Amino acid sequence: MTLEVRNVYKSFGSVRAVQDVSFTVPAGRVCGLLGSNGAGKTTTMRMIMRILLPDQGEIRWQGQPVTDAVRAGFGYLPEERGLYPKMQVREQLIYFTQLKGLSRGDAARQVDTWIQRLQLGEYARRRAEQLSKGNQQKVQFIAAAASRPALCILDEPFTGLDPVNTLVMEEAFRTLAAEGTTILFSSHNMDQVEALCDDVVLLHRSKVVLAGTLRDVKRAARRQTVRLRIESGDYSFLREFPGIRTRAASGGAIEITVPEGVDPNRILQRALQADTVTEYSLGEPSLREIYIEKVGGADA
Ligand code: ATP
């Protein structure tokens, strides 16, 4: 049940949207497709769904080329959301799920379960156009998930959700993954990707620049990360270290990306001279830092 994208190319006129992209999503794994705006994520997903056909290359599922019949079994949350505005939410979800081959009874049971999981009970009998954008997105997620597909392609499923609905969606996403669905999804939220993914593929300017398990990707990154908190909150002494990057972290701490050639212990020593250190830990770089290193600071 592996998805294989092999040496795929796609151009739109003179724009090379996807160039020689190859990656594999093994069965039952969750893979995050990352990359800055215009990197080629949506184009790649549309080719997997056969909305677009590659100029070159091949996409395979379970060792076979993806045909229209095979693709019809995939769950898909498209970037451009498309529900029937005048149709009741529950009715259209049952309809979409029946299109995937379930009986009406099975479709209704699945849809009702997912409506509960996504906390959409009070909206089930409303027309789609009466729902907020975020709730419509949750409905579209159900449309992708309710048929229990072996593969789900989710194009930015978390974009535009408020913090509470983000948690609800993350929980539903985890449930889908736990039920064994292979998932490829795109997101710009690195912390979220890190929390949800087994594997990552990073596209940059239409090419794969990084691919592998999250663990391997982190191990391969040369930089270390220091989490530091000092009582005064004045971190200006860090300017003495050339090339380090910082970002605010929770609880008044900062996260420091330590460049090669700088000893993290020197940072601790300097912090102790400057102030009272209330927190110091040394760890692997976050996915966000790895992303910035690879992509050069744009759109993390
Ligand atoms: P975002 O994060 O902004 O959604 P993306 O990684 O999904 O970006 P794509 O939408 O795949 O990027 O776009 C890749 C490139 O292909 C961009 O330069 C885009 O302008 C171009 N492109 C995509 N679709 C078309 C199209 N139908 N016609 C012309 N150019 C296109």
Short mmCIF file of C-alpha atoms and ligand atoms in Angstrom, two decimals:
data_model
loop_
_atom_site.label_atom_id
_atom_site.label_comp_id
_atom_site.label_asym_id
_atom_site.label_seq_id
_atom_site.Cartn_x
_atom_site.Cartn_y
_atom_site.Cartn_z
CA MET A 1 0.00 0.00 0.00
CA THR A 2 2.89 2.32 -0.75
CA LEU A 3 2.53 5.56 -2.71
CA GLU A 4 5.46 6.15 -5.04
CA VAL A 5 6.07 9.39 -6.90
CA ARG A 6 8.83 8.74 -9.41
CA ASN A 7 10.77 11.38 -11.35
CA VAL A 8 7.69 13.50 -11.96
CA TYR A 9 7.79 16.74 -13.98
CA LYS A 10 5.06 19.32 -14.63
CA SER A 11 5.29 22.70 -16.37
CA PHE A 12 2.67 25.34 -17.07
CA GLY A 13 3.98 27.13 -20.14
CA SER A 14 7.40 28.36 -19.14
CA VAL A 15 6.76 27.81 -15.40
CA ARG A 16 8.37 24.65 -14.12
CA ALA A 17 6.05 23.76 -11.26
CA VAL A 18 7.50 20.33 -10.43
CA GLN A 19 10.88 19.02 -11.53
CA ASP A 20 12.13 15.51 -11.08
CA VAL A 21 10.16 14.97 -7.88
CA SER A 22 10.48 11.53 -6.33
CA PHE A 23 9.40 10.31 -2.93
CA THR A 24 7.66 7.37 -1.29
CA VAL A 25 4.98 7.27 1.37
CA PRO A 26 5.01 3.79 2.91
CA ALA A 27 1.76 2.14 3.93
CA GLY A 28 0.11 3.47 7.04
CA ARG A 29 2.51 6.39 7.41
CA VAL A 30 1.80 10.10 7.67
CA CYS A 31 3.92 12.24 5.37
CA GLY A 32 4.10 16.03 5.47
CA LEU A 33 4.65 17.76 2.15
CA LEU A 34 6.37 21.03 2.94
CA GLY A 35 7.62 24.00 0.98
CA SER A 36 7.19 27.70 0.53
CA ASN A 37 4.42 29.26 -1.55
CA GLY A 38 4.69 28.13 -5.15
CA ALA A 39 7.10 25.27 -4.33
CA GLY A 40 4.90 22.73 -6.14
CA LYS A 41 2.94 21.02 -3.36
CA THR A 42 -0.56 21.48 -4.77
CA THR A 43 0.62 20.57 -8.27
CA THR A 44 2.14 17.35 -6.90
CA MET A 45 -1.05 16.47 -5.04
CA ARG A 46 -3.17 17.21 -8.10
CA MET A 47 -1.02 14.84 -10.12
CA ILE A 48 -1.46 12.10 -7.52
CA MET A 49 -5.22 12.70 -7.83
CA ARG A 50 -4.97 12.78 -11.65
CA ILE A 51 -6.54 16.23 -11.82
CA LEU A 52 -3.33 17.05 -13.66
CA LEU A 53 -1.22 14.55 -15.55
CA PRO A 54 2.58 14.64 -15.25
CA ASP A 55 4.59 15.71 -18.31
CA GLN A 56 7.03 12.96 -17.36
CA GLY A 57 7.39 10.43 -14.61
CA GLU A 58 5.06 8.06 -12.89
CA ILE A 59 2.88 7.78 -9.81
CA ARG A 60 2.23 4.32 -8.41
CA TRP A 61 0.03 2.91 -5.66
CA GLN A 62 0.58 -0.63 -4.40
CA GLY A 63 3.14 -1.10 -7.14
CA GLN A 64 0.71 -0.24 -9.95
CA PRO A 65 0.29 2.99 -11.93
CA VAL A 66 -2.52 5.14 -10.53
CA THR A 67 -5.48 4.99 -12.91
CA ASP A 68 -8.77 6.90 -12.65
CA ALA A 69 -10.37 3.84 -11.05
CA VAL A 70 -7.59 3.57 -8.45
CA ARG A 71 -7.66 7.29 -7.75
CA ALA A 72 -11.43 7.19 -7.22
CA GLY A 73 -10.75 5.28 -4.01
CA PHE A 74 -8.44 7.95 -2.57
CA GLY A 75 -9.71 10.54 -0.12
CA TYR A 76 -8.91 14.12 -1.14
CA LEU A 77 -9.19 17.49 0.54
CA PRO A 78 -8.51 19.96 -2.28
CA GLU A 79 -6.99 23.39 -1.84
CA GLU A 80 -9.99 25.00 -3.51
CA ARG A 81 -12.79 23.85 -1.25
CA GLY A 82 -15.88 22.71 -3.12
CA LEU A 83 -19.11 21.72 -1.39
CA TYR A 84 -22.61 21.96 -2.83
CA PRO A 85 -23.70 25.23 -1.18
CA LYS A 86 -27.44 24.53 -1.18
CA MET A 87 -27.27 20.91 0.00
CA GLN A 88 -27.54 19.82 3.63
CA VAL A 89 -24.19 18.96 5.17
CA ARG A 90 -25.07 15.43 6.29
CA GLU A 91 -26.88 14.59 3.08
CA GLN A 92 -24.01 15.62 0.86
CA LEU A 93 -21.48 13.80 3.00
CA ILE A 94 -23.53 10.62 2.73
CA TYR A 95 -23.77 11.21 -1.02
CA PHE A 96 -19.98 11.70 -1.41
CA THR A 97 -19.30 8.64 0.70
CA GLN A 98 -21.71 6.49 -1.32
CA LEU A 99 -19.87 7.60 -4.46
CA LYS A 100 -16.84 5.82 -2.97
CA GLY A 101 -18.76 2.56 -2.98
CA LEU A 102 -20.33 2.35 0.48
CA SER A 103 -23.99 1.42 0.95
CA ARG A 104 -26.24 4.20 2.18
CA GLY A 105 -26.41 2.63 5.63
CA ASP A 106 -22.64 2.26 5.97
CA ALA A 107 -22.07 5.74 4.56
CA ALA A 108 -24.54 7.25 7.03
CA ARG A 109 -22.89 5.46 9.97
CA GLN A 110 -19.42 6.62 8.97
CA VAL A 111 -20.59 10.18 8.31
CA ASP A 112 -22.39 10.40 11.65
CA THR A 113 -19.29 9.14 13.48
CA TRP A 114 -17.09 11.72 11.76
CA ILE A 115 -19.64 14.50 12.32
CA GLN A 116 -19.38 13.75 16.05
CA ARG A 117 -15.57 13.64 15.92
CA LEU A 118 -15.43 17.00 14.16
CA GLN A 119 -18.03 18.44 16.56
CA LEU A 120 -20.34 19.39 13.72
CA GLY A 121 -23.54 17.87 15.14
CA GLU A 122 -25.43 21.15 15.33
CA TYR A 123 -24.65 21.92 11.68
CA ALA A 124 -25.43 18.51 10.19
CA ARG A 125 -28.84 19.55 8.87
CA ARG A 126 -27.86 23.00 7.68
CA ARG A 127 -27.00 23.88 4.11
CA ALA A 128 -23.25 24.06 3.48
CA GLU A 129 -23.47 27.76 2.58
CA GLN A 130 -24.75 28.49 6.08
CA LEU A 131 -21.52 27.26 7.68
CA SER A 132 -18.43 29.33 8.43
CA LYS A 133 -15.33 28.74 6.32
CA GLY A 134 -13.65 26.76 9.09
CA ASN A 135 -16.67 24.51 9.58
CA GLN A 136 -16.94 23.97 5.83
CA GLN A 137 -13.34 22.85 5.91
CA LYS A 138 -14.15 20.30 8.59
CA VAL A 139 -17.00 19.06 6.39
CA GLN A 140 -14.57 18.65 3.51
CA PHE A 141 -12.23 16.71 5.74
CA ILE A 142 -15.10 14.31 6.48
CA ALA A 143 -15.75 14.01 2.74
CA ALA A 144 -12.13 12.86 2.37
CA ALA A 145 -12.10 10.55 5.41
CA ALA A 146 -15.53 8.96 5.79
CA SER A 147 -15.11 6.23 3.17
CA ARG A 148 -12.11 4.91 5.16
CA PRO A 149 -9.79 5.27 2.16
CA ALA A 150 -6.43 3.52 2.12
CA LEU A 151 -4.82 6.80 1.02
CA CYS A 152 -5.79 10.37 1.88
CA ILE A 153 -4.34 13.44 0.16
CA LEU A 154 -5.02 16.54 2.24
CA ASP A 155 -4.03 19.93 0.83
CA GLU A 156 -3.54 22.31 3.77
CA PRO A 157 -6.24 20.76 5.99
CA PHE A 158 -5.45 23.03 8.95
CA THR A 159 -5.27 26.39 7.21
CA GLY A 160 -7.70 28.99 8.47
CA LEU A 161 -8.95 27.11 11.54
CA ASP A 162 -9.18 28.81 14.93
CA PRO A 163 -7.11 27.30 17.79
CA VAL A 164 -9.96 25.17 19.16
CA ASN A 165 -10.93 23.83 15.75
CA THR A 166 -7.27 23.20 14.98
CA LEU A 167 -7.19 20.85 18.00
CA VAL A 168 -10.43 19.19 16.91
CA MET A 169 -9.05 18.69 13.41
CA GLU A 170 -5.71 17.40 14.71
CA GLU A 171 -7.55 14.83 16.82
CA ALA A 172 -9.61 13.73 13.80
CA PHE A 173 -6.45 13.59 11.72
CA ARG A 174 -4.78 11.36 14.32
CA THR A 175 -7.83 9.10 14.37
CA LEU A 176 -7.69 8.76 10.58
CA ALA A 177 -3.99 7.86 10.79
CA ALA A 178 -4.59 5.43 13.67
CA GLU A 179 -7.20 3.62 11.58
CA GLY A 180 -4.40 2.81 9.14
CA THR A 181 -4.97 5.35 6.38
CA THR A 182 -1.80 6.43 4.58
CA ILE A 183 -1.77 10.23 4.61
CA LEU A 184 0.05 12.83 2.54
CA PHE A 185 -0.74 16.37 3.66
CA SER A 186 0.65 19.84 3.14
CA SER A 187 1.06 22.52 5.77
CA HIS A 188 3.04 25.65 6.50
CA ASN A 189 2.93 25.07 10.25
CA MET A 190 6.19 23.31 11.06
CA ASP A 191 5.41 22.64 14.72
CA GLN A 192 2.20 20.93 13.69
CA VAL A 193 3.91 18.90 10.99
CA GLU A 194 6.49 17.84 13.52
CA ALA A 195 3.77 16.69 15.90
CA LEU A 196 1.78 14.77 13.30
CA CYS A 197 4.24 13.30 10.79
CA ASP A 198 6.31 10.18 10.47
CA ASP A 199 7.97 11.35 7.25
CA VAL A 200 8.59 14.66 5.53
CA VAL A 201 9.23 15.78 1.97
CA LEU A 202 10.45 19.32 1.50
CA LEU A 203 10.01 20.96 -1.89
CA HIS A 204 11.92 24.08 -2.81
CA ARG A 205 11.50 25.81 -6.13
CA SER A 206 9.82 22.73 -7.63
CA LYS A 207 12.44 20.20 -6.48
CA VAL A 208 12.79 17.85 -3.51
CA VAL A 209 15.51 19.21 -1.24
CA LEU A 210 14.90 16.92 1.73
CA ALA A 211 13.00 13.67 2.23
CA GLY A 212 12.96 10.96 4.85
CA THR A 213 11.68 10.02 8.25
CA LEU A 214 11.43 12.87 10.68
CA ARG A 215 13.99 11.15 12.88
CA ASP A 216 16.55 10.74 10.09
CA VAL A 217 16.03 14.29 8.89
CA LYS A 218 16.74 15.57 12.38
CA ARG A 219 19.75 13.36 12.88
CA ALA A 220 21.21 14.53 9.58
CA ALA A 221 20.89 18.19 10.51
CA ARG A 222 24.20 19.45 11.76
CA ARG A 223 22.96 22.29 13.87
CA GLN A 224 22.00 21.99 17.49
CA THR A 225 19.32 23.87 19.35
CA VAL A 226 19.55 25.49 22.75
CA ARG A 227 16.50 26.42 24.73
CA LEU A 228 17.39 29.14 27.20
CA ARG A 229 15.54 31.21 29.75
CA ILE A 230 17.10 33.89 31.91
CA GLU A 231 15.46 35.93 34.61
CA SER A 232 15.79 39.38 33.07
CA GLY A 233 14.68 38.32 29.60
CA ASP A 234 17.49 40.44 28.15
CA TYR A 235 19.21 38.26 25.59
CA SER A 236 21.28 41.02 23.99
CA PHE A 237 24.55 39.30 25.03
CA LEU A 238 23.86 36.72 22.32
CA ARG A 239 24.94 39.28 19.75
CA GLU A 240 28.50 38.33 20.68
CA PHE A 241 27.97 35.00 18.88
CA PRO A 242 28.10 35.43 15.14
CA GLY A 243 25.60 33.53 13.01
CA ILE A 244 23.20 32.36 15.71
CA ARG A 245 19.46 32.66 15.15
CA THR A 246 16.91 33.04 17.90
CA ARG A 247 13.19 32.90 18.21
CA ALA A 248 10.82 33.44 21.09
CA ALA A 249 9.63 30.21 22.70
CA SER A 250 6.95 29.53 25.30
CA GLY A 251 7.28 30.84 28.86
CA GLY A 252 9.66 33.69 28.06
CA ALA A 253 12.39 31.35 26.86
CA ILE A 254 14.14 31.57 23.53
CA GLU A 255 15.21 28.90 21.12
CA ILE A 256 18.66 29.37 19.67
CA THR A 257 19.90 27.70 16.52
CA VAL A 258 23.57 27.14 17.14
CA PRO A 259 25.69 27.30 14.01
CA GLU A 260 28.59 24.96 13.35
CA GLY A 261 31.72 26.17 15.10
CA VAL A 262 29.92 27.63 18.12
CA ASP A 263 30.07 25.54 21.29
CA PRO A 264 26.65 25.55 23.02
CA ASN A 265 28.44 25.42 26.39
CA ARG A 266 29.92 28.84 25.65
CA ILE A 267 26.39 30.19 25.34
CA LEU A 268 25.53 28.74 28.76
CA GLN A 269 28.68 30.18 30.35
CA ARG A 270 27.97 33.59 28.89
CA ALA A 271 24.33 33.45 30.03
CA LEU A 272 25.45 32.60 33.59
CA GLN A 273 27.76 35.62 33.58
CA ALA A 274 24.97 37.86 32.33
CA ASP A 275 22.07 36.75 34.51
CA THR A 276 20.35 33.97 36.47
CA VAL A 277 19.65 31.05 34.14
CA THR A 278 16.28 29.46 34.86
CA GLU A 279 16.27 27.02 31.97
CA TYR A 280 18.85 25.54 29.62
CA SER A 281 18.54 22.50 27.41
CA LEU A 282 20.32 21.25 24.36
CA GLY A 283 18.47 19.35 21.70
CA GLU A 284 17.98 18.46 18.09
CA PRO A 285 16.92 21.24 15.77
CA SER A 286 13.21 21.69 15.25
CA LEU A 287 11.73 21.00 11.85
CA ARG A 288 11.17 24.72 11.56
CA GLU A 289 14.92 25.34 11.89
CA ILE A 290 15.75 22.62 9.40
CA TYR A 291 13.24 24.13 7.01
CA ILE A 292 14.73 27.60 7.33
CA GLU A 293 18.22 26.25 6.81
CA LYS A 294 17.18 24.44 3.63
CA VAL A 295 14.88 27.06 2.19
CA GLY A 296 16.78 30.14 3.27
CA GLY A 297 14.41 31.82 5.63
CA ALA A 298 11.39 32.27 3.38
CA ASP A 299 7.87 31.34 4.44
CA ALA A 300 8.46 29.15 7.44
P1 ATP B 1 1.18 27.32 -1.94
O1 ATP B 1 1.89 26.96 -0.66
O2 ATP B 1 1.21 28.78 -2.18
O3 ATP B 1 -0.18 26.70 -2.06
P2 ATP B 1 2.31 25.26 -3.72
O4 ATP B 1 3.58 24.70 -3.19
O5 ATP B 1 1.09 24.45 -3.53
O6 ATP B 1 2.11 26.73 -3.15
P3 ATP B 1 1.73 25.14 -6.57
O7 ATP B 1 0.33 25.66 -6.43
O8 ATP B 1 1.92 23.72 -6.84
O9 ATP B 1 2.59 25.54 -5.27
O10 ATP B 1 2.44 26.00 -7.69
C1 ATP B 1 3.73 25.71 -8.23
C2 ATP B 1 4.03 26.68 -9.35
O11 ATP B 1 3.20 26.38 -10.47
C3 ATP B 1 3.77 28.14 -9.01
O12 ATP B 1 4.75 28.92 -9.68
C4 ATP B 1 2.40 28.40 -9.61
O13 ATP B 1 2.24 29.75 -9.94
C5 ATP B 1 2.42 27.50 -10.83
N1 ATP B 1 1.09 27.01 -11.22
C6 ATP B 1 0.32 26.16 -10.50
N2 ATP B 1 -0.83 25.87 -11.17
C7 ATP B 1 -0.78 26.56 -12.31
C8 ATP B 1 -1.66 26.69 -13.44
N3 ATP B 1 -2.82 26.02 -13.49
N4 ATP B 1 -1.28 27.50 -14.44
C9 ATP B 1 -0.10 28.15 -14.41
N5 ATP B 1 0.78 28.07 -13.40
C10 ATP B 1 0.45 27.29 -12.35
#
